[in-house]
Amino acid sequence: MKAPRVAIQGTKASFHEAAAFKYFGKDIETIECESFKKTCESMQQNEADYVVMAIENSIAGSLLPNYTLLREYNFSITGEVYLPIQLHLMALPGVKFEDIKYVTSHPIAIRQCIDFFDQFPHLQVIESSDTAACAKKISEEQLTDTVAIANTLAAELYGLNIIERRIESNRKNFTRFLILKREAVEEAHDINKASICFQVGNAVGTLAKVLNVFAEERINLSKIQSMPVLGRRNEYNFYVDIEWENFDQYDRALRRVLKYTVNFNIMGEYVKNDQV
């Protein structure tokens, strides 16, 4: 059986590839893309079977541009995976901490380690587009004065030594990734989570009516995110993740909320997977 082709933002050994491994296993073909938009284009052009896309981080919050991509490309969310974000300082073998002049990583990773670097103000921080790409550059260019902030996967793949472990300021740091497929597939009966999107009229209590329906049907709202509708004042898209124990309650809730919403869209139905 052919290995699934999975598009990720970043290079091999990035957190996106780690998330892909956690969801699919390691028998996959990783399609490296320089941006989230490129991952979507890759699947749209049938160069990938799936996209793994970060959607929120427990410290940095929601990745709002990715909600726009979800709406633009209209791919189906077929699963999710939560990944603990553990950040390590890594360098070429033999390099000691006192040899270091530069630190390079993704800006979000750098911000998540700010307490560590406050202790070493002489280090020059250089931002990059990807954690694993920084490790790769150190390896390829044999940079003896530079360290990268990345994960253990990157250290192993690019032959670097970890000289400081777990330098992130908050140890309870995780990222949620969505698994996207070009078209919805017939899901098993054990689905218990969905991501939906809708708009409501700009009138008193309209959104409350929708939320009350979910409460009455005992549907849990695990996330709600609003974003302005482009070019329309006071109009918003609401992106909502809902969970249930009884499928009939979910089905009944959707039928009821339709009369209070416009542009209602089920973005995906899947099995809840919130194990970090």
PDB file of C-alpha atoms in Angstrom:
ATOM      1  CA  MET A   1       0.000   0.000   0.000  1.00  0.00           C
ATOM      2  CA  LYS A   2       1.336   3.413  -0.996  1.00  0.00           C
ATOM      3  CA  ALA A   3       2.434   5.654   1.869  1.00  0.00           C
ATOM      4  CA  PRO A   4       0.225   8.726   2.331  1.00  0.00           C
ATOM      5  CA  ARG A   5       1.677  11.996   1.071  1.00  0.00           C
ATOM      6  CA  VAL A   6       1.424  14.573   3.842  1.00  0.00           C
ATOM      7  CA  ALA A   7       2.073  18.277   3.231  1.00  0.00           C
ATOM      8  CA  ILE A   8       3.597  20.209   6.136  1.00  0.00           C
ATOM      9  CA  GLN A   9       4.677  23.790   6.659  1.00  0.00           C
ATOM     10  CA  GLY A  10       8.421  23.734   7.185  1.00  0.00           C
ATOM     11  CA  THR A  11      11.152  21.174   6.718  1.00  0.00           C
ATOM     12  CA  LYS A  12      11.615  17.593   7.859  1.00  0.00           C
ATOM     13  CA  ALA A  13      11.881  17.249  11.658  1.00  0.00           C
ATOM     14  CA  SER A  14       9.739  20.324  12.239  1.00  0.00           C
ATOM     15  CA  PHE A  15       6.914  20.189  14.759  1.00  0.00           C
ATOM     16  CA  HIS A  16       4.527  19.749  11.837  1.00  0.00           C
ATOM     17  CA  GLU A  17       6.307  16.566  10.778  1.00  0.00           C
ATOM     18  CA  ALA A  18       6.333  15.391  14.406  1.00  0.00           C
ATOM     19  CA  ALA A  19       2.553  15.930  14.475  1.00  0.00           C
ATOM     20  CA  ALA A  20       2.203  14.024  11.196  1.00  0.00           C
ATOM     21  CA  PHE A  21       4.207  11.112  12.631  1.00  0.00           C
ATOM     22  CA  LYS A  22       2.037  11.111  15.757  1.00  0.00           C
ATOM     23  CA  TYR A  23      -1.155  10.929  13.705  1.00  0.00           C
ATOM     24  CA  PHE A  24      -0.156   8.728  10.733  1.00  0.00           C
ATOM     25  CA  GLY A  25       2.919   6.888  11.994  1.00  0.00           C
ATOM     26  CA  LYS A  26       6.336   7.254  10.382  1.00  0.00           C
ATOM     27  CA  ASP A  27       5.480   5.470   7.137  1.00  0.00           C
ATOM     28  CA  ILE A  28       4.551   8.636   5.254  1.00  0.00           C
ATOM     29  CA  GLU A  29       5.952  10.753   2.450  1.00  0.00           C
ATOM     30  CA  THR A  30       6.509  14.252   3.811  1.00  0.00           C
ATOM     31  CA  ILE A  31       5.890  17.114   1.383  1.00  0.00           C
ATOM     32  CA  GLU A  32       7.857  20.143   2.618  1.00  0.00           C
ATOM     33  CA  CYS A  33       6.205  23.533   1.989  1.00  0.00           C
ATOM     34  CA  GLU A  34       7.467  27.024   2.770  1.00  0.00           C
ATOM     35  CA  SER A  35       4.092  28.359   3.922  1.00  0.00           C
ATOM     36  CA  PHE A  36       0.656  27.200   5.060  1.00  0.00           C
ATOM     37  CA  LYS A  37      -0.809  28.456   1.784  1.00  0.00           C
ATOM     38  CA  LYS A  38       1.679  26.275  -0.114  1.00  0.00           C
ATOM     39  CA  THR A  39       0.504  23.198   1.800  1.00  0.00           C
ATOM     40  CA  CYS A  40      -3.043  23.890   0.627  1.00  0.00           C
ATOM     41  CA  GLU A  41      -1.907  24.465  -2.939  1.00  0.00           C
ATOM     42  CA  SER A  42       0.031  21.210  -2.806  1.00  0.00           C
ATOM     43  CA  MET A  43      -3.087  19.220  -1.927  1.00  0.00           C
ATOM     44  CA  GLN A  44      -5.270  21.157  -4.340  1.00  0.00           C
ATOM     45  CA  GLN A  45      -2.862  20.206  -7.145  1.00  0.00           C
ATOM     46  CA  ASN A  46      -2.958  16.549  -6.024  1.00  0.00           C
ATOM     47  CA  GLU A  47       0.672  16.593  -4.905  1.00  0.00           C
ATOM     48  CA  ALA A  48      -0.399  15.615  -1.374  1.00  0.00           C
ATOM     49  CA  ASP A  49      -3.131  13.441   0.119  1.00  0.00           C
ATOM     50  CA  TYR A  50      -3.311  15.285   3.452  1.00  0.00           C
ATOM     51  CA  VAL A  51      -2.287  18.572   5.037  1.00  0.00           C
ATOM     52  CA  VAL A  52      -1.201  18.883   8.660  1.00  0.00           C
ATOM     53  CA  MET A  53      -1.949  22.435   9.785  1.00  0.00           C
ATOM     54  CA  ALA A  54      -1.363  24.061  13.179  1.00  0.00           C
ATOM     55  CA  ILE A  55      -4.488  25.887  14.315  1.00  0.00           C
ATOM     56  CA  GLU A  56      -3.789  26.944  17.902  1.00  0.00           C
ATOM     57  CA  ASN A  57      -1.086  27.005  20.557  1.00  0.00           C
ATOM     58  CA  SER A  58      -1.744  27.000  24.292  1.00  0.00           C
ATOM     59  CA  ILE A  59       0.518  30.046  24.742  1.00  0.00           C
ATOM     60  CA  ALA A  60       0.431  31.933  21.428  1.00  0.00           C
ATOM     61  CA  GLY A  61      -3.311  31.365  20.848  1.00  0.00           C
ATOM     62  CA  SER A  62      -5.130  30.785  17.547  1.00  0.00           C
ATOM     63  CA  LEU A  63      -3.375  31.010  14.192  1.00  0.00           C
ATOM     64  CA  LEU A  64      -5.982  33.296  12.654  1.00  0.00           C
ATOM     65  CA  PRO A  65      -4.649  33.302   9.048  1.00  0.00           C
ATOM     66  CA  ASN A  66      -5.144  29.527   8.964  1.00  0.00           C
ATOM     67  CA  TYR A  67      -8.868  29.926   9.600  1.00  0.00           C
ATOM     68  CA  THR A  68      -8.967  32.046   6.450  1.00  0.00           C
ATOM     69  CA  LEU A  69      -7.196  29.276   4.525  1.00  0.00           C
ATOM     70  CA  LEU A  70      -9.689  26.698   5.802  1.00  0.00           C
ATOM     71  CA  ARG A  71     -12.513  28.793   4.434  1.00  0.00           C
ATOM     72  CA  GLU A  72     -10.801  29.632   1.122  1.00  0.00           C
ATOM     73  CA  TYR A  73      -9.846  26.068   0.209  1.00  0.00           C
ATOM     74  CA  ASN A  74     -12.833  24.347   1.822  1.00  0.00           C
ATOM     75  CA  PHE A  75     -10.899  21.181   2.627  1.00  0.00           C
ATOM     76  CA  SER A  76     -12.451  18.657   4.983  1.00  0.00           C
ATOM     77  CA  ILE A  77     -11.102  18.351   8.534  1.00  0.00           C
ATOM     78  CA  THR A  78     -10.684  14.628   9.044  1.00  0.00           C
ATOM     79  CA  GLY A  79      -8.822  14.536  12.361  1.00  0.00           C
ATOM     80  CA  GLU A  80      -6.772  16.401  14.939  1.00  0.00           C
ATOM     81  CA  VAL A  81      -3.638  15.855  16.954  1.00  0.00           C
ATOM     82  CA  TYR A  82      -2.205  17.619  20.008  1.00  0.00           C
ATOM     83  CA  LEU A  83       1.562  17.827  20.318  1.00  0.00           C
ATOM     84  CA  PRO A  84       3.523  18.918  23.409  1.00  0.00           C
ATOM     85  CA  ILE A  85       6.019  21.599  22.422  1.00  0.00           C
ATOM     86  CA  GLN A  86       9.372  20.851  24.013  1.00  0.00           C
ATOM     87  CA  LEU A  87      12.148  23.212  22.971  1.00  0.00           C
ATOM     88  CA  HIS A  88      15.844  22.405  23.216  1.00  0.00           C
ATOM     89  CA  LEU A  89      19.057  24.290  22.484  1.00  0.00           C
ATOM     90  CA  MET A  90      21.220  22.385  19.998  1.00  0.00           C
ATOM     91  CA  ALA A  91      24.593  22.819  18.321  1.00  0.00           C
ATOM     92  CA  LEU A  92      27.239  20.944  16.367  1.00  0.00           C
ATOM     93  CA  PRO A  93      29.044  18.201  18.307  1.00  0.00           C
ATOM     94  CA  GLY A  94      31.881  19.680  20.347  1.00  0.00           C
ATOM     95  CA  VAL A  95      30.439  23.195  20.542  1.00  0.00           C
ATOM     96  CA  LYS A  96      30.226  24.495  24.113  1.00  0.00           C
ATOM     97  CA  PHE A  97      27.809  27.047  25.489  1.00  0.00           C
ATOM     98  CA  GLU A  98      30.581  29.624  25.940  1.00  0.00           C
ATOM     99  CA  ASP A  99      31.330  29.404  22.166  1.00  0.00           C
ATOM    100  CA  ILE A 100      27.851  30.594  21.219  1.00  0.00           C
ATOM    101  CA  LYS A 101      27.201  34.051  19.735  1.00  0.00           C
ATOM    102  CA  TYR A 102      23.932  33.530  17.855  1.00  0.00           C
ATOM    103  CA  VAL A 103      20.613  31.841  18.546  1.00  0.00           C
ATOM    104  CA  THR A 104      18.225  31.114  15.682  1.00  0.00           C
ATOM    105  CA  SER A 105      14.670  29.793  15.535  1.00  0.00           C
ATOM    106  CA  HIS A 106      11.068  30.596  14.645  1.00  0.00           C
ATOM    107  CA  PRO A 107       9.912  33.834  16.354  1.00  0.00           C
ATOM    108  CA  ILE A 108       7.179  32.037  18.318  1.00  0.00           C
ATOM    109  CA  ALA A 109       9.704  29.490  19.622  1.00  0.00           C
ATOM    110  CA  ILE A 110      12.027  32.331  20.606  1.00  0.00           C
ATOM    111  CA  ARG A 111       9.238  34.116  22.495  1.00  0.00           C
ATOM    112  CA  GLN A 112       8.414  30.897  24.324  1.00  0.00           C
ATOM    113  CA  CYS A 113      11.990  30.763  25.648  1.00  0.00           C
ATOM    114  CA  ILE A 114      12.350  34.428  26.610  1.00  0.00           C
ATOM    115  CA  ASP A 115      13.003  33.694  30.305  1.00  0.00           C
ATOM    116  CA  PHE A 116      16.005  31.559  29.387  1.00  0.00           C
ATOM    117  CA  PHE A 117      17.553  34.169  27.109  1.00  0.00           C
ATOM    118  CA  ASP A 118      17.037  36.987  29.603  1.00  0.00           C
ATOM    119  CA  GLN A 119      19.888  35.333  31.490  1.00  0.00           C
ATOM    120  CA  PHE A 120      22.241  35.673  28.495  1.00  0.00           C
ATOM    121  CA  PRO A 121      21.781  39.172  27.010  1.00  0.00           C
ATOM    122  CA  HIS A 122      25.013  38.903  25.010  1.00  0.00           C
ATOM    123  CA  LEU A 123      23.470  36.305  22.669  1.00  0.00           C
ATOM    124  CA  GLN A 124      22.168  37.708  19.381  1.00  0.00           C
ATOM    125  CA  VAL A 125      18.785  36.278  18.428  1.00  0.00           C
ATOM    126  CA  ILE A 126      18.046  35.696  14.724  1.00  0.00           C
ATOM    127  CA  GLU A 127      14.502  34.888  13.639  1.00  0.00           C
ATOM    128  CA  SER A 128      13.778  32.323  10.946  1.00  0.00           C
ATOM    129  CA  SER A 129      10.709  30.785   9.301  1.00  0.00           C
ATOM    130  CA  ASP A 130      11.123  27.292  10.733  1.00  0.00           C
ATOM    131  CA  THR A 131      12.698  25.633  13.783  1.00  0.00           C
ATOM    132  CA  ALA A 132      13.993  22.558  11.968  1.00  0.00           C
ATOM    133  CA  ALA A 133      15.390  24.624   9.080  1.00  0.00           C
ATOM    134  CA  CYS A 134      17.625  26.398  11.605  1.00  0.00           C
ATOM    135  CA  ALA A 135      19.021  23.078  12.797  1.00  0.00           C
ATOM    136  CA  LYS A 136      19.524  21.988   9.193  1.00  0.00           C
ATOM    137  CA  LYS A 137      21.443  25.183   8.364  1.00  0.00           C
ATOM    138  CA  ILE A 138      23.796  24.749  11.323  1.00  0.00           C
ATOM    139  CA  SER A 139      24.530  21.203  10.175  1.00  0.00           C
ATOM    140  CA  GLU A 140      24.998  22.023   6.482  1.00  0.00           C
ATOM    141  CA  GLU A 141      27.097  25.157   7.018  1.00  0.00           C
ATOM    142  CA  GLN A 142      28.967  23.792  10.043  1.00  0.00           C
ATOM    143  CA  LEU A 143      28.225  26.879  12.128  1.00  0.00           C
ATOM    144  CA  THR A 144      30.261  26.585  15.326  1.00  0.00           C
ATOM    145  CA  ASP A 145      29.062  29.863  16.866  1.00  0.00           C
ATOM    146  CA  THR A 146      25.313  29.307  16.417  1.00  0.00           C
ATOM    147  CA  VAL A 147      22.654  27.280  18.204  1.00  0.00           C
ATOM    148  CA  ALA A 148      19.109  26.457  17.156  1.00  0.00           C
ATOM    149  CA  ILE A 149      15.952  26.107  19.213  1.00  0.00           C
ATOM    150  CA  ALA A 150      14.141  23.033  17.952  1.00  0.00           C
ATOM    151  CA  ASN A 151      12.871  19.570  18.929  1.00  0.00           C
ATOM    152  CA  THR A 152      14.674  16.261  19.472  1.00  0.00           C
ATOM    153  CA  LEU A 153      13.616  15.080  16.000  1.00  0.00           C
ATOM    154  CA  ALA A 154      15.658  17.910  14.447  1.00  0.00           C
ATOM    155  CA  ALA A 155      18.697  17.156  16.612  1.00  0.00           C
ATOM    156  CA  GLU A 156      18.608  13.495  15.568  1.00  0.00           C
ATOM    157  CA  LEU A 157      18.052  14.141  11.849  1.00  0.00           C
ATOM    158  CA  TYR A 158      20.706  16.835  11.478  1.00  0.00           C
ATOM    159  CA  GLY A 159      23.321  15.339  13.822  1.00  0.00           C
ATOM    160  CA  LEU A 160      23.310  18.041  16.492  1.00  0.00           C
ATOM    161  CA  ASN A 161      23.940  17.767  20.214  1.00  0.00           C
ATOM    162  CA  ILE A 162      21.378  19.095  22.686  1.00  0.00           C
ATOM    163  CA  ILE A 163      23.283  21.336  25.075  1.00  0.00           C
ATOM    164  CA  GLU A 164      20.287  22.642  27.064  1.00  0.00           C
ATOM    165  CA  ARG A 165      16.991  20.742  27.372  1.00  0.00           C
ATOM    166  CA  ARG A 166      13.484  22.112  27.914  1.00  0.00           C
ATOM    167  CA  ILE A 167      14.305  25.819  27.783  1.00  0.00           C
ATOM    168  CA  GLU A 168      10.670  26.849  27.150  1.00  0.00           C
ATOM    169  CA  SER A 169       9.256  29.165  29.825  1.00  0.00           C
ATOM    170  CA  ASN A 170       5.994  27.241  30.172  1.00  0.00           C
ATOM    171  CA  ARG A 171       6.242  23.455  30.394  1.00  0.00           C
ATOM    172  CA  LYS A 172       2.494  23.059  29.705  1.00  0.00           C
ATOM    173  CA  ASN A 173       2.894  24.170  26.105  1.00  0.00           C
ATOM    174  CA  PHE A 174       1.121  22.292  23.314  1.00  0.00           C
ATOM    175  CA  THR A 175      -0.100  22.908  19.780  1.00  0.00           C
ATOM    176  CA  ARG A 176      -3.257  21.545  18.185  1.00  0.00           C
ATOM    177  CA  PHE A 177      -2.957  20.483  14.554  1.00  0.00           C
ATOM    178  CA  LEU A 178      -5.775  19.734  12.106  1.00  0.00           C
ATOM    179  CA  ILE A 179      -5.595  16.906   9.579  1.00  0.00           C
ATOM    180  CA  LEU A 180      -7.069  18.078   6.270  1.00  0.00           C
ATOM    181  CA  LYS A 181      -8.230  16.063   3.267  1.00  0.00           C
ATOM    182  CA  ARG A 182      -9.362  17.425  -0.071  1.00  0.00           C
ATOM    183  CA  GLU A 183     -12.802  15.845   0.096  1.00  0.00           C
ATOM    184  CA  ALA A 184     -14.899  14.543   2.956  1.00  0.00           C
ATOM    185  CA  VAL A 185     -14.946  10.775   3.365  1.00  0.00           C
ATOM    186  CA  GLU A 186     -17.585   8.534   4.896  1.00  0.00           C
ATOM    187  CA  GLU A 187     -16.734   8.600   8.577  1.00  0.00           C
ATOM    188  CA  ALA A 188     -17.126   5.766  11.062  1.00  0.00           C
ATOM    189  CA  HIS A 189     -20.012   5.844  13.525  1.00  0.00           C
ATOM    190  CA  ASP A 190     -17.654   6.683  16.405  1.00  0.00           C
ATOM    191  CA  ILE A 191     -17.185  10.322  15.333  1.00  0.00           C
ATOM    192  CA  ASN A 192     -17.773  12.588  18.314  1.00  0.00           C
ATOM    193  CA  LYS A 193     -16.413  15.980  17.281  1.00  0.00           C
ATOM    194  CA  ALA A 194     -17.073  18.478  14.494  1.00  0.00           C
ATOM    195  CA  SER A 195     -15.782  21.833  13.319  1.00  0.00           C
ATOM    196  CA  ILE A 196     -18.461  24.124  11.934  1.00  0.00           C
ATOM    197  CA  CYS A 197     -18.611  27.674  10.599  1.00  0.00           C
ATOM    198  CA  PHE A 198     -21.554  30.049  10.335  1.00  0.00           C
ATOM    199  CA  GLN A 199     -22.730  33.632  10.419  1.00  0.00           C
ATOM    200  CA  VAL A 200     -25.644  35.090  12.367  1.00  0.00           C
ATOM    201  CA  GLY A 201     -27.705  38.209  11.895  1.00  0.00           C
ATOM    202  CA  ASN A 202     -26.576  41.400  13.621  1.00  0.00           C
ATOM    203  CA  ALA A 203     -29.481  41.478  16.067  1.00  0.00           C
ATOM    204  CA  VAL A 204     -29.766  41.195  19.826  1.00  0.00           C
ATOM    205  CA  GLY A 205     -29.596  37.614  21.066  1.00  0.00           C
ATOM    206  CA  THR A 206     -29.053  35.862  17.710  1.00  0.00           C
ATOM    207  CA  LEU A 207     -25.775  34.200  18.660  1.00  0.00           C
ATOM    208  CA  ALA A 208     -27.170  33.377  22.100  1.00  0.00           C
ATOM    209  CA  LYS A 209     -30.013  31.441  20.460  1.00  0.00           C
ATOM    210  CA  VAL A 210     -27.486  29.270  18.601  1.00  0.00           C
ATOM    211  CA  LEU A 211     -25.442  28.649  21.738  1.00  0.00           C
ATOM    212  CA  ASN A 212     -28.575  27.833  23.725  1.00  0.00           C
ATOM    213  CA  VAL A 213     -29.547  25.158  21.208  1.00  0.00           C
ATOM    214  CA  PHE A 214     -26.211  23.408  21.747  1.00  0.00           C
ATOM    215  CA  ALA A 215     -26.630  23.678  25.519  1.00  0.00           C
ATOM    216  CA  GLU A 216     -30.165  22.265  25.390  1.00  0.00           C
ATOM    217  CA  GLU A 217     -28.985  19.323  23.274  1.00  0.00           C
ATOM    218  CA  ARG A 218     -26.034  18.755  25.638  1.00  0.00           C
ATOM    219  CA  ILE A 219     -23.457  19.535  22.960  1.00  0.00           C
ATOM    220  CA  ASN A 220     -20.141  20.770  24.358  1.00  0.00           C
ATOM    221  CA  LEU A 221     -18.503  23.781  22.694  1.00  0.00           C
ATOM    222  CA  SER A 222     -14.780  23.150  23.070  1.00  0.00           C
ATOM    223  CA  LYS A 223     -13.806  26.254  21.086  1.00  0.00           C
ATOM    224  CA  ILE A 224     -15.397  29.322  19.509  1.00  0.00           C
ATOM    225  CA  GLN A 225     -13.458  31.751  17.340  1.00  0.00           C
ATOM    226  CA  SER A 226     -14.818  34.785  15.520  1.00  0.00           C
ATOM    227  CA  MET A 227     -13.303  36.544  12.510  1.00  0.00           C
ATOM    228  CA  PRO A 228     -14.638  39.536  10.581  1.00  0.00           C
ATOM    229  CA  VAL A 229     -16.214  38.868   7.189  1.00  0.00           C
ATOM    230  CA  LEU A 230     -13.904  40.621   4.726  1.00  0.00           C
ATOM    231  CA  GLY A 231     -15.322  43.945   3.590  1.00  0.00           C
ATOM    232  CA  ARG A 232     -18.516  43.720   5.651  1.00  0.00           C
ATOM    233  CA  ARG A 233     -18.821  45.877   8.738  1.00  0.00           C
ATOM    234  CA  ASN A 234     -20.233  44.205  11.863  1.00  0.00           C
ATOM    235  CA  GLU A 235     -20.414  40.775  10.186  1.00  0.00           C
ATOM    236  CA  TYR A 236     -18.444  37.823  11.530  1.00  0.00           C
ATOM    237  CA  ASN A 237     -17.715  34.212  10.741  1.00  0.00           C
ATOM    238  CA  PHE A 238     -17.943  32.035  13.846  1.00  0.00           C
ATOM    239  CA  TYR A 239     -15.735  28.949  13.858  1.00  0.00           C
ATOM    240  CA  VAL A 240     -16.941  26.492  16.481  1.00  0.00           C
ATOM    241  CA  ASP A 241     -15.674  23.085  17.616  1.00  0.00           C
ATOM    242  CA  ILE A 242     -18.371  20.925  19.183  1.00  0.00           C
ATOM    243  CA  GLU A 243     -18.292  17.540  20.922  1.00  0.00           C
ATOM    244  CA  TRP A 244     -21.053  15.089  21.818  1.00  0.00           C
ATOM    245  CA  GLU A 245     -21.727  11.694  23.329  1.00  0.00           C
ATOM    246  CA  ASN A 246     -24.931  10.954  21.423  1.00  0.00           C
ATOM    247  CA  PHE A 247     -24.928  11.419  17.650  1.00  0.00           C
ATOM    248  CA  ASP A 248     -28.686  11.959  17.553  1.00  0.00           C
ATOM    249  CA  GLN A 249     -28.295  14.985  19.820  1.00  0.00           C
ATOM    250  CA  TYR A 250     -25.673  16.402  17.453  1.00  0.00           C
ATOM    251  CA  ASP A 251     -27.877  15.763  14.418  1.00  0.00           C
ATOM    252  CA  ARG A 252     -30.876  17.360  16.107  1.00  0.00           C
ATOM    253  CA  ALA A 253     -28.840  20.393  17.222  1.00  0.00           C
ATOM    254  CA  LEU A 254     -27.630  21.070  13.681  1.00  0.00           C
ATOM    255  CA  ARG A 255     -31.167  20.959  12.316  1.00  0.00           C
ATOM    256  CA  ARG A 256     -32.294  23.450  14.958  1.00  0.00           C
ATOM    257  CA  VAL A 257     -29.454  25.969  14.528  1.00  0.00           C
ATOM    258  CA  LEU A 258     -29.922  26.195  10.763  1.00  0.00           C
ATOM    259  CA  LYS A 259     -32.878  28.555  11.205  1.00  0.00           C
ATOM    260  CA  TYR A 260     -30.729  31.032  13.176  1.00  0.00           C
ATOM    261  CA  THR A 261     -27.643  30.999  10.920  1.00  0.00           C
ATOM    262  CA  VAL A 262     -26.526  31.816   7.378  1.00  0.00           C
ATOM    263  CA  ASN A 263     -23.656  30.368   5.334  1.00  0.00           C
ATOM    264  CA  PHE A 264     -23.615  27.351   7.665  1.00  0.00           C
ATOM    265  CA  ASN A 265     -20.809  24.920   6.835  1.00  0.00           C
ATOM    266  CA  ILE A 266     -19.690  21.643   8.402  1.00  0.00           C
ATOM    267  CA  MET A 267     -15.910  21.858   7.979  1.00  0.00           C
ATOM    268  CA  GLY A 268     -15.318  18.334   9.241  1.00  0.00           C
ATOM    269  CA  GLU A 269     -16.611  15.509  11.426  1.00  0.00           C
ATOM    270  CA  TYR A 270     -14.010  13.347  13.128  1.00  0.00           C
ATOM    271  CA  VAL A 271     -12.928  11.489  16.228  1.00  0.00           C
ATOM    272  CA  LYS A 272     -11.863  13.650  19.165  1.00  0.00           C
ATOM    273  CA  ASN A 273      -8.146  13.201  19.812  1.00  0.00           C
ATOM    274  CA  ASP A 274      -6.981  15.527  22.574  1.00  0.00           C
ATOM    275  CA  GLN A 275      -4.282  13.339  24.138  1.00  0.00           C
ATOM    276  CA  VAL A 276      -1.122  15.431  24.511  1.00  0.00           C
TER     277      VAL A 276
END
